[in-house]
């Protein structure tokens, strides 16, 4: 194990060197560069609004990018932050000394309530310019409003809750009529539903919030200076428009659940955080005398929506008797406290102050801080200045806090896009788990870090935690890149060694049987993992050696199957006499080479199953490669077992229609040895055409002769056309068989007669059966009585073949008569031929002086000419010119030769009295006469009319103009 670790360390030497060099220049141990190229912007980025109010700012509210600001005594300024250059100013129209006490803007930015210090309340809708007084609200100093986020619209608030300074909670509804503006009173109704009290009596309702949970359940949160009340109840479906009075009625006889704290500084304020794309708040922060109560909102709880509550005391520099907080705003991970001269941001995870912003005295005292829940912007104002805070990447350092709190899952969630931070969290989590002896969890985390591999491995080895070490190696292996082949090989080999060691320890302990089975399954999963397949395949020799060194043949076979090393699997089964299992592997994977290799062994033990497997493989197996196995098997097996070999050979011949000579020869040998009856039928089925026979005739003849199968030998002789040998052998078996052989040479009557004479001699001399000999005469027309008489002995009387002799004499007489008739016909034919010759000698033709050559159209008598029976006449040279191109090559050559010989004989003498033998002077010298040469030329040139004979017919497909002379002919016409 140590050596494997050393090898892995060497393979990681380069990467470790790089990490050490980074550490030497201050780079974190994780190997990530944590450099910041630019100064990081603060989470809460303050911006002063470029706005100089003409009068002091009394109150400011903002929601849905709609900002409303009370200026001086009688002015209201409305600004759409999407169009900040188009402010809208509305006059309150008050003539008395009333001042704006508080303003409330709903979540849509459409409905604005203006509470005056005189107990009056005004209403202004975003779509109108005129402020209307709410007459039903008169006499109540409004402290808080709970807006209806579920039924409210731009023209109607829906049922809302209103809290007063006297502790009463009223339910009201404000609506803007669709007709003329404010044609009716905007306040539809205003009725009391509950009164909040503290131990001293009714207390001001500082805050109101309405939230809807699951299954139609509503949660109403109301706060006083020291108490936080919760009202929980269902509003019947379809009656939401009727308001929330039914929820408060449920608590008429008993107090609702509430949280109370002893200290107070005259008021309290609650803030909520609503994530983007959600309609319900997720957390809350209640600013009261003892600190800030922070928690989450769980809408699934039956009686209380508040969950995971904790109280964060105020920072040490805040004295509630001197500089008590004015307002509170809640973000995802912080709550901001507004003090008269500064803003403090406290982390909700650990209660630490993470941000403080001090305002200059020239701006005046800070008055109010509010947050626009839709765009998550924070607004602060004094009487002269307005500021805005942008919240940027608030979660950037949250992972550190969660990590220090050992909430590693949350820490990883908030740094998943920052690998250098994630590595730190994982390393801290791994170390935490290791210290708490959660070694498996520690291994999983360590495998994901960039810490030095050898340090972690040695750490688990020293702690004797092999299971955790294996988990670490498995995770590390899964994170390696495909290019890191050396590391992959070492880890794979090391894990195999660890698995085998563990299995070896557990196998001998019966009490650990279940654990053994579990580890075995994990080991097999590891071996069969697709990701490890290539590595295991490339290093299978080492894995085999490891398995063999541990004596784990079971997993050796399993690994061989995974590697598709079926040869090793089959060999293992054969060595352990598991022949059926070996054959099952062969049949399942259908590897031809493995069949060829292991069939000699398997057929010795399970011949029928092996042959069945061969047959199932069909044409994929080459039967020639299986013959050696069958030969070895058939030499040592019984006849019944040989039948299995015959069954496979018959399958190859009849089903697969094999034509290989070796297969047919082997089948013949098996037939000759064990199935003589099948031998002859096989030979007859193969036919008698030597070109279509697939077995070796000579080998078959020798084989049948050795085993005494004479009928088969006779058949083979017939196929080989050795009819004499066939008849000789057939006469030893059956005369009828010999007769069939004697009739086979149909085209050779002499041979047939000879064969039948052999049969007749055998019948007469060997069987001494005269009647059968006479039957031979009747069977073959070629035999005569005189052919067989020499075979009979002298003492045989003529009575036995008298009839045959008479028949023979009659045949001779008929033959003589037929010859006479043929002679007479020949004499008549000769006479007619002589007459025709004489007639031809006397035949002539007349030529008129004006006749012209049919070819050149010149007078015919000017030159030597030919006259044909058809009437066409040609000059000698014209006919020669027309005939010569159409003659075969050999006749053209012969004609040229004759013309040369004719020219060589010279011109004939002009004397009219030439000796008769003038042309034959040279005969004695072996040369032809001039007349004979002319006759030979006439036979070639004038054999037929060039216009009426076959020459014209053969030239029907030739073009009128020779293709080679086409261009020349075409140019001549231009």
Short mmCIF file of C-alpha atoms in Angstrom, two decimals, residues 298-582:
data_model
loop_
_atom_site.label_atom_id
_atom_site.label_comp_id
_atom_site.label_asym_id
_atom_site.label_seq_id
_atom_site.Cartn_x
_atom_site.Cartn_y
_atom_site.Cartn_z
CA UNK A 298 -43.05 29.29 8.36
CA UNK A 299 -46.48 29.28 6.76
CA UNK A 300 -47.02 25.58 7.36
CA UNK A 301 -47.19 25.94 11.13
CA UNK A 302 -50.73 25.80 12.54
CA UNK A 303 -50.74 28.50 15.23
CA UNK A 304 -47.66 30.66 14.80
CA UNK A 305 -45.96 31.81 11.67
CA UNK A 306 -42.78 32.82 13.50
CA UNK A 307 -39.93 30.32 13.49
CA UNK A 308 -36.23 30.12 14.43
CA UNK A 309 -36.51 33.23 16.58
CA UNK A 310 -33.52 34.86 18.24
CA UNK A 311 -32.90 38.24 19.82
CA UNK A 312 -29.88 40.24 18.71
CA UNK A 313 -29.04 42.85 21.28
CA UNK A 314 -28.09 46.28 20.08
CA UNK A 315 -24.41 47.03 19.55
CA UNK A 316 -22.59 48.26 22.62
CA UNK A 317 -22.40 51.85 21.32
CA UNK A 318 -26.19 52.16 21.14
CA UNK A 319 -27.78 53.46 24.33
CA UNK A 320 -31.55 53.39 23.99
CA UNK A 321 -31.89 56.11 26.60
CA UNK A 322 -29.74 58.55 24.56
CA UNK A 323 -29.65 57.51 20.88
CA UNK A 324 -32.29 54.92 20.40
CA UNK A 325 -32.83 53.46 16.94
CA UNK A 326 -35.32 55.23 14.74
CA UNK A 327 -36.07 52.74 11.97
CA UNK A 328 -35.16 49.25 10.84
CA UNK A 329 -34.89 47.69 7.39
CA UNK A 330 -34.36 43.98 6.68
CA UNK A 331 -32.43 42.47 3.77
CA UNK A 332 -31.55 38.89 3.03
CA UNK A 333 -28.70 38.62 5.53
CA UNK A 334 -28.66 41.96 7.36
CA UNK A 335 -30.86 44.36 9.19
CA UNK A 336 -30.06 48.05 9.09
CA UNK A 337 -30.64 50.28 12.08
CA UNK A 338 -31.16 53.99 11.58
CA UNK A 339 -29.70 56.19 14.33
CA UNK A 340 -29.86 59.98 14.41
CA UNK A 341 -26.42 60.35 12.81
CA UNK A 342 -25.53 56.98 11.31
CA UNK A 343 -26.64 53.70 9.84
CA UNK A 344 -25.49 50.33 11.17
CA UNK A 345 -25.81 47.04 9.33
CA UNK A 346 -25.89 43.92 11.48
CA UNK A 347 -25.53 40.43 10.07
CA UNK A 348 -28.50 38.26 10.94
CA UNK A 349 -26.31 35.17 11.01
CA UNK A 350 -23.96 36.18 13.82
CA UNK A 351 -25.21 39.53 15.13
CA UNK A 352 -21.99 41.31 14.17
CA UNK A 353 -21.91 44.84 12.84
CA UNK A 354 -20.54 44.56 9.31
CA UNK A 355 -21.22 48.08 8.05
CA UNK A 356 -21.52 51.54 9.53
CA UNK A 357 -22.09 54.78 7.67
CA UNK A 358 -21.75 58.09 9.52
CA UNK A 359 -23.57 61.11 8.13
CA UNK A 360 -22.22 64.63 8.33
CA UNK A 361 -23.86 67.15 10.63
CA UNK A 362 -24.55 69.48 7.74
CA UNK A 363 -27.21 67.08 6.47
CA UNK A 364 -29.13 67.31 9.73
CA UNK A 365 -30.53 64.52 11.86
CA UNK A 366 -31.68 61.37 10.13
CA UNK A 367 -35.45 61.13 10.20
CA UNK A 368 -36.64 57.97 8.54
CA UNK A 369 -35.41 54.84 6.71
CA UNK A 370 -37.64 52.77 4.46
CA UNK A 371 -37.18 50.09 1.81
CA UNK A 372 -38.92 49.64 -1.52
CA UNK A 373 -39.73 45.89 -1.36
CA UNK A 374 -40.09 45.53 -5.12
CA UNK A 375 -36.63 46.81 -6.14
CA UNK A 376 -34.82 46.22 -2.82
CA UNK A 377 -33.62 49.81 -2.53
CA UNK A 378 -33.23 51.55 0.83
CA UNK A 379 -34.13 55.23 1.28
CA UNK A 380 -33.05 57.55 4.09
CA UNK A 381 -33.92 61.22 4.51
CA UNK A 382 -33.34 64.14 6.74
CA UNK A 383 -35.29 67.36 6.60
CA UNK A 384 -33.02 68.56 3.77
CA UNK A 385 -31.43 65.59 2.01
CA UNK A 386 -32.49 62.23 0.56
CA UNK A 387 -30.10 59.26 0.27
CA UNK A 388 -30.48 55.91 -1.46
CA UNK A 389 -28.64 52.66 -0.77
CA UNK A 390 -28.13 49.98 -3.40
CA UNK A 391 -27.63 46.47 -2.06
CA UNK A 392 -24.95 44.75 -4.17
CA UNK A 393 -23.95 41.08 -3.87
CA UNK A 394 -25.05 40.87 -0.29
CA UNK A 395 -24.20 37.16 -0.08
CA UNK A 396 -20.53 37.56 -1.07
CA UNK A 397 -19.14 36.80 2.42
CA UNK A 398 -22.02 34.83 3.83
CA UNK A 399 -20.19 31.58 3.19
CA UNK A 400 -17.55 32.52 5.76
CA UNK A 401 -20.16 33.06 8.42
CA UNK A 402 -21.93 29.82 7.69
CA UNK A 403 -18.58 28.04 7.65
CA UNK A 404 -17.62 29.46 11.04
CA UNK A 405 -21.04 28.36 12.31
CA UNK A 406 -20.32 24.84 10.96
CA UNK A 407 -23.27 25.16 8.59
CA UNK A 408 -21.29 23.82 5.69
CA UNK A 409 -24.17 23.03 3.36
CA UNK A 410 -25.31 26.64 3.45
CA UNK A 411 -21.74 27.83 3.11
CA UNK A 412 -21.25 25.74 -0.01
CA UNK A 413 -24.53 26.99 -1.42
CA UNK A 414 -23.34 30.59 -1.24
CA UNK A 415 -19.92 30.02 -2.79
CA UNK A 416 -20.71 27.43 -5.43
CA UNK A 417 -19.71 29.89 -8.16
CA UNK A 418 -16.42 30.74 -6.40
CA UNK A 419 -14.21 27.63 -6.47
CA UNK A 420 -11.47 29.13 -4.30
CA UNK A 421 -13.99 29.77 -1.51
CA UNK A 422 -15.68 26.43 -1.99
CA UNK A 423 -12.34 24.70 -1.53
CA UNK A 424 -11.81 26.45 1.79
CA UNK A 425 -15.27 25.43 2.98
CA UNK A 426 -14.76 21.83 1.94
CA UNK A 427 -11.40 21.65 3.68
CA UNK A 428 -12.90 23.11 6.87
CA UNK A 429 -15.85 20.69 6.69
CA UNK A 430 -13.51 17.74 6.11
CA UNK A 431 -11.39 18.68 9.09
CA UNK A 432 -14.49 19.20 11.25
CA UNK A 433 -15.83 15.77 10.33
CA UNK A 434 -12.43 14.17 10.96
CA UNK A 435 -12.18 15.72 14.41
CA UNK A 436 -15.67 14.43 15.20
CA UNK A 437 -14.71 10.95 13.93
CA UNK A 438 -17.09 11.12 10.99
CA UNK A 439 -14.41 9.68 8.79
CA UNK A 440 -16.53 8.76 5.78
CA UNK A 441 -17.99 12.25 5.53
CA UNK A 442 -14.52 13.66 5.99
CA UNK A 443 -13.18 11.52 3.14
CA UNK A 444 -15.91 12.67 0.79
CA UNK A 445 -15.10 16.31 1.50
CA UNK A 446 -11.33 15.87 1.31
CA UNK A 447 -11.70 14.27 -2.11
CA UNK A 448 -13.26 17.48 -3.42
CA UNK A 449 -10.51 19.78 -2.13
CA UNK A 450 -7.18 20.74 -3.63
CA UNK A 451 -5.25 19.68 -0.53
CA UNK A 452 -2.22 17.46 -0.99
CA UNK A 453 -3.27 13.94 -1.78
CA UNK A 454 -0.47 12.24 0.18
CA UNK A 455 -1.21 14.21 3.36
CA UNK A 456 -4.86 13.19 3.35
CA UNK A 457 -4.12 9.55 2.53
CA UNK A 458 -1.53 9.26 5.29
CA UNK A 459 -3.95 10.92 7.67
CA UNK A 460 -6.51 8.17 7.18
CA UNK A 461 -3.83 5.47 7.23
CA UNK A 462 -2.49 6.71 10.58
CA UNK A 463 -6.04 6.76 11.95
CA UNK A 464 -6.48 3.15 10.68
CA UNK A 465 -9.59 4.11 8.77
CA UNK A 466 -9.35 1.98 5.64
CA UNK A 467 -13.02 2.38 4.81
CA UNK A 468 -12.69 6.16 4.86
CA UNK A 469 -9.47 5.88 2.85
CA UNK A 470 -11.30 3.84 0.24
CA UNK A 471 -14.10 6.39 0.13
CA UNK A 472 -11.52 9.13 -0.36
CA UNK A 473 -9.80 7.23 -3.16
CA UNK A 474 -13.12 6.46 -4.89
CA UNK A 475 -14.19 10.10 -4.80
CA UNK A 476 -10.74 11.23 -5.92
CA UNK A 477 -10.84 8.75 -8.77
CA UNK A 478 -14.22 10.00 -9.91
CA UNK A 479 -12.89 13.58 -10.04
CA UNK A 480 -9.84 12.79 -12.17
CA UNK A 481 -9.75 13.97 -15.75
CA UNK A 482 -9.50 11.46 -18.62
CA UNK A 483 -6.03 12.77 -19.42
CA UNK A 484 -4.70 11.84 -15.95
CA UNK A 485 -4.14 8.22 -16.87
CA UNK A 486 -1.23 7.54 -14.52
CA UNK A 487 -3.13 8.73 -11.45
CA UNK A 488 -6.19 6.80 -12.57
CA UNK A 489 -4.18 3.60 -12.93
CA UNK A 490 -2.56 3.93 -9.51
CA UNK A 491 -5.83 4.73 -7.72
CA UNK A 492 -7.62 1.87 -9.45
CA UNK A 493 -4.92 -0.61 -8.51
CA UNK A 494 -4.77 0.65 -4.95
CA UNK A 495 -8.53 0.41 -4.52
CA UNK A 496 -8.51 -3.13 -5.87
CA UNK A 497 -5.87 -4.09 -3.32
CA UNK A 498 -7.87 -2.49 -0.47
CA UNK A 499 -11.08 -4.21 -1.51
CA UNK A 500 -9.39 -7.59 -1.72
CA UNK A 501 -7.78 -7.14 1.70
CA UNK A 502 -11.09 -6.19 3.25
CA UNK A 503 -12.96 -9.05 1.62
CA UNK A 504 -10.27 -11.47 2.75
CA UNK A 505 -10.68 -10.34 6.37
CA UNK A 506 -14.49 -10.52 6.31
CA UNK A 507 -14.81 -13.81 4.45
CA UNK A 508 -13.59 -15.90 7.35
CA UNK A 509 -15.91 -14.27 9.89
CA UNK A 510 -19.48 -15.67 9.78
CA UNK A 511 -20.74 -12.85 12.00
CA UNK A 512 -19.74 -10.33 9.31
CA UNK A 513 -21.60 -12.09 6.51
CA UNK A 514 -23.92 -9.20 5.72
CA UNK A 515 -21.05 -6.73 5.66
CA UNK A 516 -19.07 -9.09 3.45
CA UNK A 517 -21.93 -9.24 0.95
CA UNK A 518 -22.25 -5.47 1.00
CA UNK A 519 -18.52 -4.93 0.37
CA UNK A 520 -18.52 -7.58 -2.33
CA UNK A 521 -21.33 -5.78 -4.10
CA UNK A 522 -19.44 -2.49 -3.86
CA UNK A 523 -16.30 -4.14 -5.23
CA UNK A 524 -18.20 -5.57 -8.17
CA UNK A 525 -19.79 -2.20 -8.82
CA UNK A 526 -16.32 -0.68 -8.82
CA UNK A 527 -15.02 -3.28 -11.28
CA UNK A 528 -17.99 -2.87 -13.61
CA UNK A 529 -18.07 0.94 -13.51
CA UNK A 530 -18.10 2.33 -17.08
CA UNK A 531 -15.75 5.12 -16.03
CA UNK A 532 -13.11 2.64 -14.85
CA UNK A 533 -13.56 0.26 -17.77
CA UNK A 534 -10.79 1.61 -19.99
CA UNK A 535 -8.28 1.81 -17.15
CA UNK A 536 -9.07 -1.70 -15.92
CA UNK A 537 -8.89 -3.06 -19.44
CA UNK A 538 -5.50 -1.51 -20.13
CA UNK A 539 -4.16 -2.84 -16.82
CA UNK A 540 -6.05 -6.10 -16.63
CA UNK A 541 -2.85 -8.11 -16.32
CA UNK A 542 -2.03 -6.37 -13.03
CA UNK A 543 -5.58 -6.84 -11.76
CA UNK A 544 -5.43 -10.54 -12.63
CA UNK A 545 -2.19 -10.83 -10.68
CA UNK A 546 -3.74 -9.13 -7.66
CA UNK A 547 -6.78 -11.41 -7.78
CA UNK A 548 -4.57 -14.48 -8.17
CA UNK A 549 -2.30 -13.44 -5.30
CA UNK A 550 -5.35 -13.27 -3.03
CA UNK A 551 -6.71 -16.56 -4.36
CA UNK A 552 -10.03 -14.91 -5.22
CA UNK A 553 -11.08 -17.05 -8.17
CA UNK A 554 -14.70 -15.92 -7.85
CA UNK A 555 -13.85 -12.32 -8.60
CA UNK A 556 -11.26 -13.35 -11.13
CA UNK A 557 -14.04 -14.95 -13.14
CA UNK A 558 -16.30 -11.95 -12.53
CA UNK A 559 -13.60 -9.56 -13.68
CA UNK A 560 -12.87 -11.70 -16.73
CA UNK A 561 -16.54 -11.54 -17.71
CA UNK A 562 -16.53 -7.75 -17.37
CA UNK A 563 -13.40 -7.54 -19.49
CA UNK A 564 -15.06 -9.90 -21.96
CA UNK A 565 -12.12 -12.24 -21.43
CA UNK A 566 -14.34 -15.25 -21.95
CA UNK A 567 -11.43 -17.52 -22.75
CA UNK A 568 -10.24 -17.24 -19.18
CA UNK A 569 -13.77 -17.81 -17.89
CA UNK A 570 -14.31 -20.94 -19.94
CA UNK A 571 -10.88 -22.27 -19.04
CA UNK A 572 -11.68 -21.77 -15.36
CA UNK A 573 -14.94 -23.74 -15.65
CA UNK A 574 -13.22 -26.52 -17.54
CA UNK A 575 -10.47 -26.79 -14.94
CA UNK A 576 -13.12 -27.21 -12.25
CA UNK A 577 -15.13 -29.75 -14.30
CA UNK A 578 -17.96 -27.25 -14.71
CA UNK A 579 -18.53 -28.20 -18.33
CA UNK A 580 -22.16 -27.10 -18.49
CA UNK A 581 -21.21 -23.64 -17.22
CA UNK A 582 -18.39 -23.43 -19.73
#
